[in-house]
Short mmCIF file of C-alpha atoms in Angstrom, two decimals:
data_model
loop_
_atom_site.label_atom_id
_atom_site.label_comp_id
_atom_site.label_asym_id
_atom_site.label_seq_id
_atom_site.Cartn_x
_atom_site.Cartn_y
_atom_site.Cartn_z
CA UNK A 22 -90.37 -11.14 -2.53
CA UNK A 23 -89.81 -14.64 -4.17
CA UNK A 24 -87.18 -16.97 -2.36
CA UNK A 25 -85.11 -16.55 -6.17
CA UNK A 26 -85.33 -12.94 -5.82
CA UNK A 27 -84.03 -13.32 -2.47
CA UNK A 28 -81.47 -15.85 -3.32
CA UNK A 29 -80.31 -13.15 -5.99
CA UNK A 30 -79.68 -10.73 -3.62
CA UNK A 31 -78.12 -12.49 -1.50
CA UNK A 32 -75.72 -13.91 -3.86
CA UNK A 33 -74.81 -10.22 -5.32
CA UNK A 34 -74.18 -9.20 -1.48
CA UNK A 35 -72.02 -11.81 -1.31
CA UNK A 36 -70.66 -11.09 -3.88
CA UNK A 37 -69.39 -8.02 -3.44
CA UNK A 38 -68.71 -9.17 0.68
CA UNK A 39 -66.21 -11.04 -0.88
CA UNK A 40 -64.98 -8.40 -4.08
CA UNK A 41 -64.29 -5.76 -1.05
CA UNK A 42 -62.96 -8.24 0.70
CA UNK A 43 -60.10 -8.78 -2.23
CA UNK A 44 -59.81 -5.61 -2.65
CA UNK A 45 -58.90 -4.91 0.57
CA UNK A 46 -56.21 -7.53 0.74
CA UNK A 47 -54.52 -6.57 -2.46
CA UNK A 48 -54.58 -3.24 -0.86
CA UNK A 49 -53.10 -4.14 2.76
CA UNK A 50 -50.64 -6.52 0.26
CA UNK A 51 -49.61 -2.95 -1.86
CA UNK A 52 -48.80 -0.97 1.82
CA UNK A 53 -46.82 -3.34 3.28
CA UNK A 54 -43.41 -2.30 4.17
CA UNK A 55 -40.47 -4.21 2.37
CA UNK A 56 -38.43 -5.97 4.92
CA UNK A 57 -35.72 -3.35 5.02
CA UNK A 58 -33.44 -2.50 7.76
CA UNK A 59 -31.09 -0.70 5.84
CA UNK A 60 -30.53 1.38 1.91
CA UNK A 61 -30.23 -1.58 -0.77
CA UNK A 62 -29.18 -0.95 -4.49
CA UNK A 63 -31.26 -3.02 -6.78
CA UNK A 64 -31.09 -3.58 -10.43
CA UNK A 65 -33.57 -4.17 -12.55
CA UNK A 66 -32.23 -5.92 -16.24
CA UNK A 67 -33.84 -4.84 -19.49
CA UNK A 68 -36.09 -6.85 -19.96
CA UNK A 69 -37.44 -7.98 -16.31
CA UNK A 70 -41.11 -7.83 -15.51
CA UNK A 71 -43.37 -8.66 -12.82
CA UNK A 72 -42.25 -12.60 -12.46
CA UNK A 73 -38.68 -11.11 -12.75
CA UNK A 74 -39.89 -9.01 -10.08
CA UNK A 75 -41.11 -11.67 -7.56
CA UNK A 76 -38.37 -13.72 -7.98
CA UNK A 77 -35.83 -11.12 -6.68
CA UNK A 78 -38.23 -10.14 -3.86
CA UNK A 79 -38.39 -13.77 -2.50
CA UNK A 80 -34.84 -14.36 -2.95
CA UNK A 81 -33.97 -11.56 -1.52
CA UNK A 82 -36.29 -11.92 1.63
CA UNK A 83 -38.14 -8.40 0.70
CA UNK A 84 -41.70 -9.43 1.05
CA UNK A 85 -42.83 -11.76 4.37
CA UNK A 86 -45.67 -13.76 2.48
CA UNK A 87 -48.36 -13.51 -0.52
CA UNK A 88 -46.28 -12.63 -3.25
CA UNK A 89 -48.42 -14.26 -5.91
CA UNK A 90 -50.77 -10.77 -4.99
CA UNK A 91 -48.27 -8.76 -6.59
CA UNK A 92 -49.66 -10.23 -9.84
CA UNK A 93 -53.00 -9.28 -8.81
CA UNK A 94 -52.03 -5.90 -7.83
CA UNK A 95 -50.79 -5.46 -10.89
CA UNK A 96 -53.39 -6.44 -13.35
CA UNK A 97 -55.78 -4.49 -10.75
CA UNK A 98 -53.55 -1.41 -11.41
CA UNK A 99 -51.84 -1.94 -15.30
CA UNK A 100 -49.50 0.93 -15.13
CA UNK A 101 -47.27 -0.66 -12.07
CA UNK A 102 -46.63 -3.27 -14.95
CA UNK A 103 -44.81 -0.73 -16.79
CA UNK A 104 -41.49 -0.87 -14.78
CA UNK A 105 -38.51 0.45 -16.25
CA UNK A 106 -34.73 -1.00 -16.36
CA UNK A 107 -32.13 0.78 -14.36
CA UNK A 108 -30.43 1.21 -10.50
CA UNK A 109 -32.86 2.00 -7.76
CA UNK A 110 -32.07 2.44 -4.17
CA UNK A 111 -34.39 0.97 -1.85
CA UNK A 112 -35.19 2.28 1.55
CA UNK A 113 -36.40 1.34 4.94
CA UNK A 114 -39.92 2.14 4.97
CA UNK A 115 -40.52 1.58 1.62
CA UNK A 116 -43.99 -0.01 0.95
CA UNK A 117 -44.34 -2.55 -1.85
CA UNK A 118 -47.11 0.33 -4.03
CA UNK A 119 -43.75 2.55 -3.42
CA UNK A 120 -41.41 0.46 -5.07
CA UNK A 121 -43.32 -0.41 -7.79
CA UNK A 122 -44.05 3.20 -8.57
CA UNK A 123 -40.11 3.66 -8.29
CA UNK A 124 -39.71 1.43 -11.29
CA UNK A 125 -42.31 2.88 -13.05
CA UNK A 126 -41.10 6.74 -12.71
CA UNK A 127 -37.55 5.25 -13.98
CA UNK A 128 -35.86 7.63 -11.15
CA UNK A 129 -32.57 5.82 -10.72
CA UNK A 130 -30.47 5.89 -7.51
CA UNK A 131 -27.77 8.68 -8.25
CA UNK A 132 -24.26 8.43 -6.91
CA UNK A 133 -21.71 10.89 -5.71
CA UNK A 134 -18.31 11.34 -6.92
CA UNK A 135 -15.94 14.14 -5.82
CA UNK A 136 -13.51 15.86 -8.30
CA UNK A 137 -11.85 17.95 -5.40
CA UNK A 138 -9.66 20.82 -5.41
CA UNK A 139 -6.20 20.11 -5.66
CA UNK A 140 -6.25 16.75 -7.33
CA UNK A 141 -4.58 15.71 -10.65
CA UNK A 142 -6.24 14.66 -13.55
CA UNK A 143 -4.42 11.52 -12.64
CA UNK A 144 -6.08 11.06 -9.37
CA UNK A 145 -9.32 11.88 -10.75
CA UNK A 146 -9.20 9.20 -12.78
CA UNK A 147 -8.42 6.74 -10.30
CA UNK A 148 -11.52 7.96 -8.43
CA UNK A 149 -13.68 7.86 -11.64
CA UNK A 150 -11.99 3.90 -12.23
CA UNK A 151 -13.30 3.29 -8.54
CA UNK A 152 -16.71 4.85 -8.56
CA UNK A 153 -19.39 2.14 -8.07
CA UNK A 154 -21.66 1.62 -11.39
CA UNK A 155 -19.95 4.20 -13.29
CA UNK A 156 -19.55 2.92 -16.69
CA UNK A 157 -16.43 2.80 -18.34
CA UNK A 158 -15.08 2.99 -22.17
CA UNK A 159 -11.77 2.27 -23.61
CA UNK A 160 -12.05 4.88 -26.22
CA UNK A 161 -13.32 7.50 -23.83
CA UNK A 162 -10.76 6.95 -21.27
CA UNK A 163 -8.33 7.83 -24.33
CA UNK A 164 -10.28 11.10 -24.91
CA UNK A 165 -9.95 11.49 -21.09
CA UNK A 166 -6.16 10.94 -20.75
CA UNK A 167 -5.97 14.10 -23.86
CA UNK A 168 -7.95 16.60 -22.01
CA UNK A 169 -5.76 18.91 -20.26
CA UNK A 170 -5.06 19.23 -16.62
CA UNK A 171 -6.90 21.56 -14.17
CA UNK A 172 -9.63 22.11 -16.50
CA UNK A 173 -12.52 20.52 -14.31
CA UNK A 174 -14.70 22.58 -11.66
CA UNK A 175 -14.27 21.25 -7.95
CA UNK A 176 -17.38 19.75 -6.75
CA UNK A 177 -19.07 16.40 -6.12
CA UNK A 178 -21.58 15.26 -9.48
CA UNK A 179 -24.23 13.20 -9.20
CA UNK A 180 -24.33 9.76 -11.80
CA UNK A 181 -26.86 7.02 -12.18
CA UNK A 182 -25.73 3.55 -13.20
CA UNK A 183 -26.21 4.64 -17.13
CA UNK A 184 -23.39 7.27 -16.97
CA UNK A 185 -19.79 7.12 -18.68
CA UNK A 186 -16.80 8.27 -16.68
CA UNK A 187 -16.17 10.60 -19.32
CA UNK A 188 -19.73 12.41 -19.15
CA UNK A 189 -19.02 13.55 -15.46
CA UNK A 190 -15.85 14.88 -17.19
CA UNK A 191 -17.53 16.69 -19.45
CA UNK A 192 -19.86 18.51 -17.09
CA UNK A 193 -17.15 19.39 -15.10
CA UNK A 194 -15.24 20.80 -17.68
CA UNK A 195 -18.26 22.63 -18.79
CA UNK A 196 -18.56 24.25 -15.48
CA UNK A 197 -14.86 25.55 -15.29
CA UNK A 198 -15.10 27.28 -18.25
CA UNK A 199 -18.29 29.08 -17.82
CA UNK A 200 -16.82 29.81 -14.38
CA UNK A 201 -12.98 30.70 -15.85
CA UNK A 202 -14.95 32.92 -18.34
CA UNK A 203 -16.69 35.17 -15.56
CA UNK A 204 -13.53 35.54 -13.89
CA UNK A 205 -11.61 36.64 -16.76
CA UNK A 206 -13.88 39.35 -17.56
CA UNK A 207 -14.03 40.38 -14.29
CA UNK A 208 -10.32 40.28 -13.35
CA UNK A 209 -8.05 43.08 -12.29
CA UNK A 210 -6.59 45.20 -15.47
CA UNK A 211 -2.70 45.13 -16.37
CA UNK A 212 -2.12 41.47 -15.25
CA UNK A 213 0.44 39.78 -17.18
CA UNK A 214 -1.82 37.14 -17.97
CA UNK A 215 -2.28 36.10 -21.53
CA UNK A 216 -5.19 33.94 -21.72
CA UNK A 217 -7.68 32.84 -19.05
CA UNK A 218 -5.64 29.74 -19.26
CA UNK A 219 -2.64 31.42 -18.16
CA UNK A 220 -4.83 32.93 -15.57
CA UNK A 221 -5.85 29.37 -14.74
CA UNK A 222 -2.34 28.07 -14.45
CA UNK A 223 -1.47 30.97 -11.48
CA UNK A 224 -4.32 29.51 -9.73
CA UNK A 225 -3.39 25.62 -9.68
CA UNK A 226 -0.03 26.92 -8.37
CA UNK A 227 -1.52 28.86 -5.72
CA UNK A 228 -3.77 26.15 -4.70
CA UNK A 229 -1.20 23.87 -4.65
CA UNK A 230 1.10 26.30 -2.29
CA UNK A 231 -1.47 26.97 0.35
CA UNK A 232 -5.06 25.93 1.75
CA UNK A 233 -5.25 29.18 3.76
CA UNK A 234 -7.76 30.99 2.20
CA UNK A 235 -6.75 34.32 3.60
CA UNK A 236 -3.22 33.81 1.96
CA UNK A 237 -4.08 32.94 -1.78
CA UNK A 238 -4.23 37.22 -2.74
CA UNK A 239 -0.63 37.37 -0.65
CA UNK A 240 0.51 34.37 -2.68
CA UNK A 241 -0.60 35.57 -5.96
CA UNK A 242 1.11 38.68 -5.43
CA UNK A 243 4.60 37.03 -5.11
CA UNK A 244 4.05 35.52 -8.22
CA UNK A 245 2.59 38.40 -10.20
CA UNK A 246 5.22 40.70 -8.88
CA UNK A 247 7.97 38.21 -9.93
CA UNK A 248 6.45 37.63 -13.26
CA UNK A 249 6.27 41.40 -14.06
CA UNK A 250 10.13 41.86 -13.43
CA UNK A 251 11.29 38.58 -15.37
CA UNK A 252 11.91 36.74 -11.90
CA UNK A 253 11.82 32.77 -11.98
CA UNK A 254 8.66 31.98 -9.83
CA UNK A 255 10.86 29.05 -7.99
CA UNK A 256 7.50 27.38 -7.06
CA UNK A 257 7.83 23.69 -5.39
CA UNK A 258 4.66 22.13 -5.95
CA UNK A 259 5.24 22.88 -9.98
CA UNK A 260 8.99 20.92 -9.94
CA UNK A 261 6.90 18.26 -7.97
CA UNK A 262 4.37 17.62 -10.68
CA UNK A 263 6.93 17.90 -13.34
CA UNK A 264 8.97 14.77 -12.11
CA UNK A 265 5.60 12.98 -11.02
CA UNK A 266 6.68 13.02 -7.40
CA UNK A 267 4.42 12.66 -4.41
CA UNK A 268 3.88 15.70 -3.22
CA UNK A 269 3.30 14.79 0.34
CA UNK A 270 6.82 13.33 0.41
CA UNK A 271 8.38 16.60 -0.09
CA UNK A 272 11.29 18.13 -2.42
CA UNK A 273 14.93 18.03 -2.45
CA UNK A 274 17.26 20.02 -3.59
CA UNK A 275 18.25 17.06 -6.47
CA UNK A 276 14.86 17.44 -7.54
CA UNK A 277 15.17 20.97 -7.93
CA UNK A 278 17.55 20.10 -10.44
CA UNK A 279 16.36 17.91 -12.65
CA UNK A 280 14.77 20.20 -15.82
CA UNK A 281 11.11 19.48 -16.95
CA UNK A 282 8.83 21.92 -18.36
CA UNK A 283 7.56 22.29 -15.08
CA UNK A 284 10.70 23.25 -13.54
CA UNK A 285 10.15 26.99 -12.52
CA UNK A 286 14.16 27.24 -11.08
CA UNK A 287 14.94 26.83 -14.99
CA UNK A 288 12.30 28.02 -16.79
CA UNK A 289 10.78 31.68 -17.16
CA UNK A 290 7.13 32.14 -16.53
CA UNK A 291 4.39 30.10 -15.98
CA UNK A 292 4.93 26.47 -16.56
CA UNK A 293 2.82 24.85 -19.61
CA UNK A 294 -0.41 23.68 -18.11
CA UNK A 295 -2.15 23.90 -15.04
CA UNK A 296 -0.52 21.49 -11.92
CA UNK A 297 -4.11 20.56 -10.47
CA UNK A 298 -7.91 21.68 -9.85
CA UNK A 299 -7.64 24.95 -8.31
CA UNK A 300 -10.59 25.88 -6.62
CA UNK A 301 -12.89 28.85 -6.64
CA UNK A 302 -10.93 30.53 -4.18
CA UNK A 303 -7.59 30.40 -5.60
CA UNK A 304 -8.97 31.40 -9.39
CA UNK A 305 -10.11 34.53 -7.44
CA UNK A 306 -7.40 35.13 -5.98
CA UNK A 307 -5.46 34.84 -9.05
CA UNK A 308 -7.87 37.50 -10.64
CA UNK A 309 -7.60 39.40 -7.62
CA UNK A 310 -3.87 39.44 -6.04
CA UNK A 311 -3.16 41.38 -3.54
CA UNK A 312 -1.46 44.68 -4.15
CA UNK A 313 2.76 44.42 -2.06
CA UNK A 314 5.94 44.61 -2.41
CA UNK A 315 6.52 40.65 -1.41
CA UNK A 316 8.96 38.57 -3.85
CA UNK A 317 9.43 35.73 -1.61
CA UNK A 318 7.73 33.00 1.12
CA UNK A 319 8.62 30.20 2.96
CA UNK A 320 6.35 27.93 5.70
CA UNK A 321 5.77 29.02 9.27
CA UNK A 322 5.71 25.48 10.25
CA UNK A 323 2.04 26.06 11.40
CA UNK A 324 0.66 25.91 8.12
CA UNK A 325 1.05 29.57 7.14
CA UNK A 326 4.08 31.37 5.39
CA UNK A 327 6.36 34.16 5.99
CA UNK A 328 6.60 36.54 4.00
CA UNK A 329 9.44 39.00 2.71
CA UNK A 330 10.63 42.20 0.27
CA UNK A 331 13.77 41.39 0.16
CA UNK A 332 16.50 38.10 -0.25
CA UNK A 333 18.03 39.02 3.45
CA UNK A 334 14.60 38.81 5.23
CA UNK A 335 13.60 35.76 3.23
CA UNK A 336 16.94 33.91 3.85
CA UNK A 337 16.37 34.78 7.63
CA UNK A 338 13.05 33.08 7.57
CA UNK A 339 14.12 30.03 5.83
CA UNK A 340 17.03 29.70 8.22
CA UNK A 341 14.48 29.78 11.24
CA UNK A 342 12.23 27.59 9.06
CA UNK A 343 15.27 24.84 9.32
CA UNK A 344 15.82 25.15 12.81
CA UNK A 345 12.23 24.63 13.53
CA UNK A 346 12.05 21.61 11.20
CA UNK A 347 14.92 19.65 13.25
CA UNK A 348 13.61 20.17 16.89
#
């Protein structure tokens, strides 16, 4: 072998010494950990790109040294160069090949937001005007302020940075009725229900009167038998929503008589809308009241009720109810 030949060969071995040798420290680069020690929310603009990129990871302290390799890494391996725009959350743990394969799948952090049983459509819509990266719209919070009250399945909905307050609405409005629409088929015969709104109504009052499970079938029988013989239902928590009153505050008897649509000591029936979310529990137990002779309740002061047949029984209770309440 000629000393060329061997000066060939040994330039070609060196060469690719020293190819593997890159290679290898773009690779070590890609699976280092980002220096996380907790979650971080990041956004990536429309727009950004790889320099973009570095920039934020210096700035924000993410990478310990060789950042220039990330543009080696990338024209190694073209598709992590096809990031996408949005929210992403970062985690401890997270190697730098793991983020940039985050921002290529375009899998945006997602957010929880709780529409819970019991609230007002008012109080959702604080929560919704609170929720972090929810976007927001004049014209749909108009649309939302129209949409009637109750009509929104409990439950906590995910949202990336890209959804409007009123989408989250939407789904959740979706859900009640498909929900409302089972029930309604499947409810007991000769209720004096007119619609499955009506139906829907009962249940925001029974929510709204007790979070006992166990008592929501009792309740709803009070009500249904009262409604069957013309009887005021003489429920609290409706007169409370009707004058917009805190209802942890309580009632008194000169808000009893101030007359809203919602006032069920004046008016006959159900009131107009629903009074909150009710939740799955208390639409079933709307559909499903329990069958008994009960007209009236009143708190046990242990978060139950009493319950009675008749005005004398009922008076008795609310008389011990009063006692109670002043020792």
């Amino acid at each position: 072998m000629t000393i060329k030949m061997t000066m060939i060969i040994m330039l070609i071995v060196l060469l690719i010494l020293t190819t593997i040798s890159y290679l290898l420290q773009i690779e070590q680069f890609s699976a280092k950990p980002l220096l996380l020690q907790k979650e971080k929310i990041f956004t990536l603009s429309s727009g950004a790109n790889q320099y973009s990129l570095k920039i934020f990871l210096k700035k924000e302290h993410l990478v310990s040294s060789h950042i220039d390799q990330l543009s080696q890494l990338v024209t190694l391996e073209p598709k992590l160069a096809l990031i996408k725009a949005g929210t992403y959350r970062l985690t401890p743990g997270m190697t730098i090949r793991d983020l940039l394969l985050l921002l290529v799948s375009g899998k945006e952090a997602q957010f929880p937001i709780r529409l819970a049983e019991g609230s007002t459509l008012k109080e959702c819509l604080n929560s919704l005007a609170q929720a972090p990266y929810l976007k927001h719209s004049q014209q749909e919070c108009i649309k939302l302020k129209n949409l009637l009250e109750g009509n929104f399945y409990p439950d906590t909905y995910l949202y990336t940075s890209s959804t409007f307050d009123s989408e989250i609405l939407d789904r959740a409005q979706l859900r009640m009725e498909t929900f409302l629409k089972k029930i309604w088929h499947e409810r007991d015969k000769h209720l004096p229900y007119t619609s499955p709104n009506s139906l829907l109504i009962m249940a925001s009052l029974i929510e709204k009167e007790t979070s006992i499970k166990k008592e929501k079938a009792r309740i709803a029988s009070v009500f249904i038998n009262r409604l069957r013989i013309g009887m005021k239902l003489q429920s609290d928590p409706s007169v409370i929503y009707g004058i917009n009153k805190d209802y942890h505050r309580g009632i008194t008897r000169k808000d009893l008589a101030v007359p809203t649509p919602y006032n069920t000591y004046f008016i006959n029936g159900l009131p107009p809308t629903p009074i909150a979310i009710p939740s799955q529990s208390s639409i079933e137990a709307a559909a499903h009241p329990e069958k008994s002779n009960y007209f009236y309740f009143v708190s046990d002061r242990n978060g139950g009720h009493i319950f009675s047949t008749n005005l004398i029984n009922h008076n008795q209770a609310v008389q011990k109810y009063r006692k109670q309440r002043k020792i």
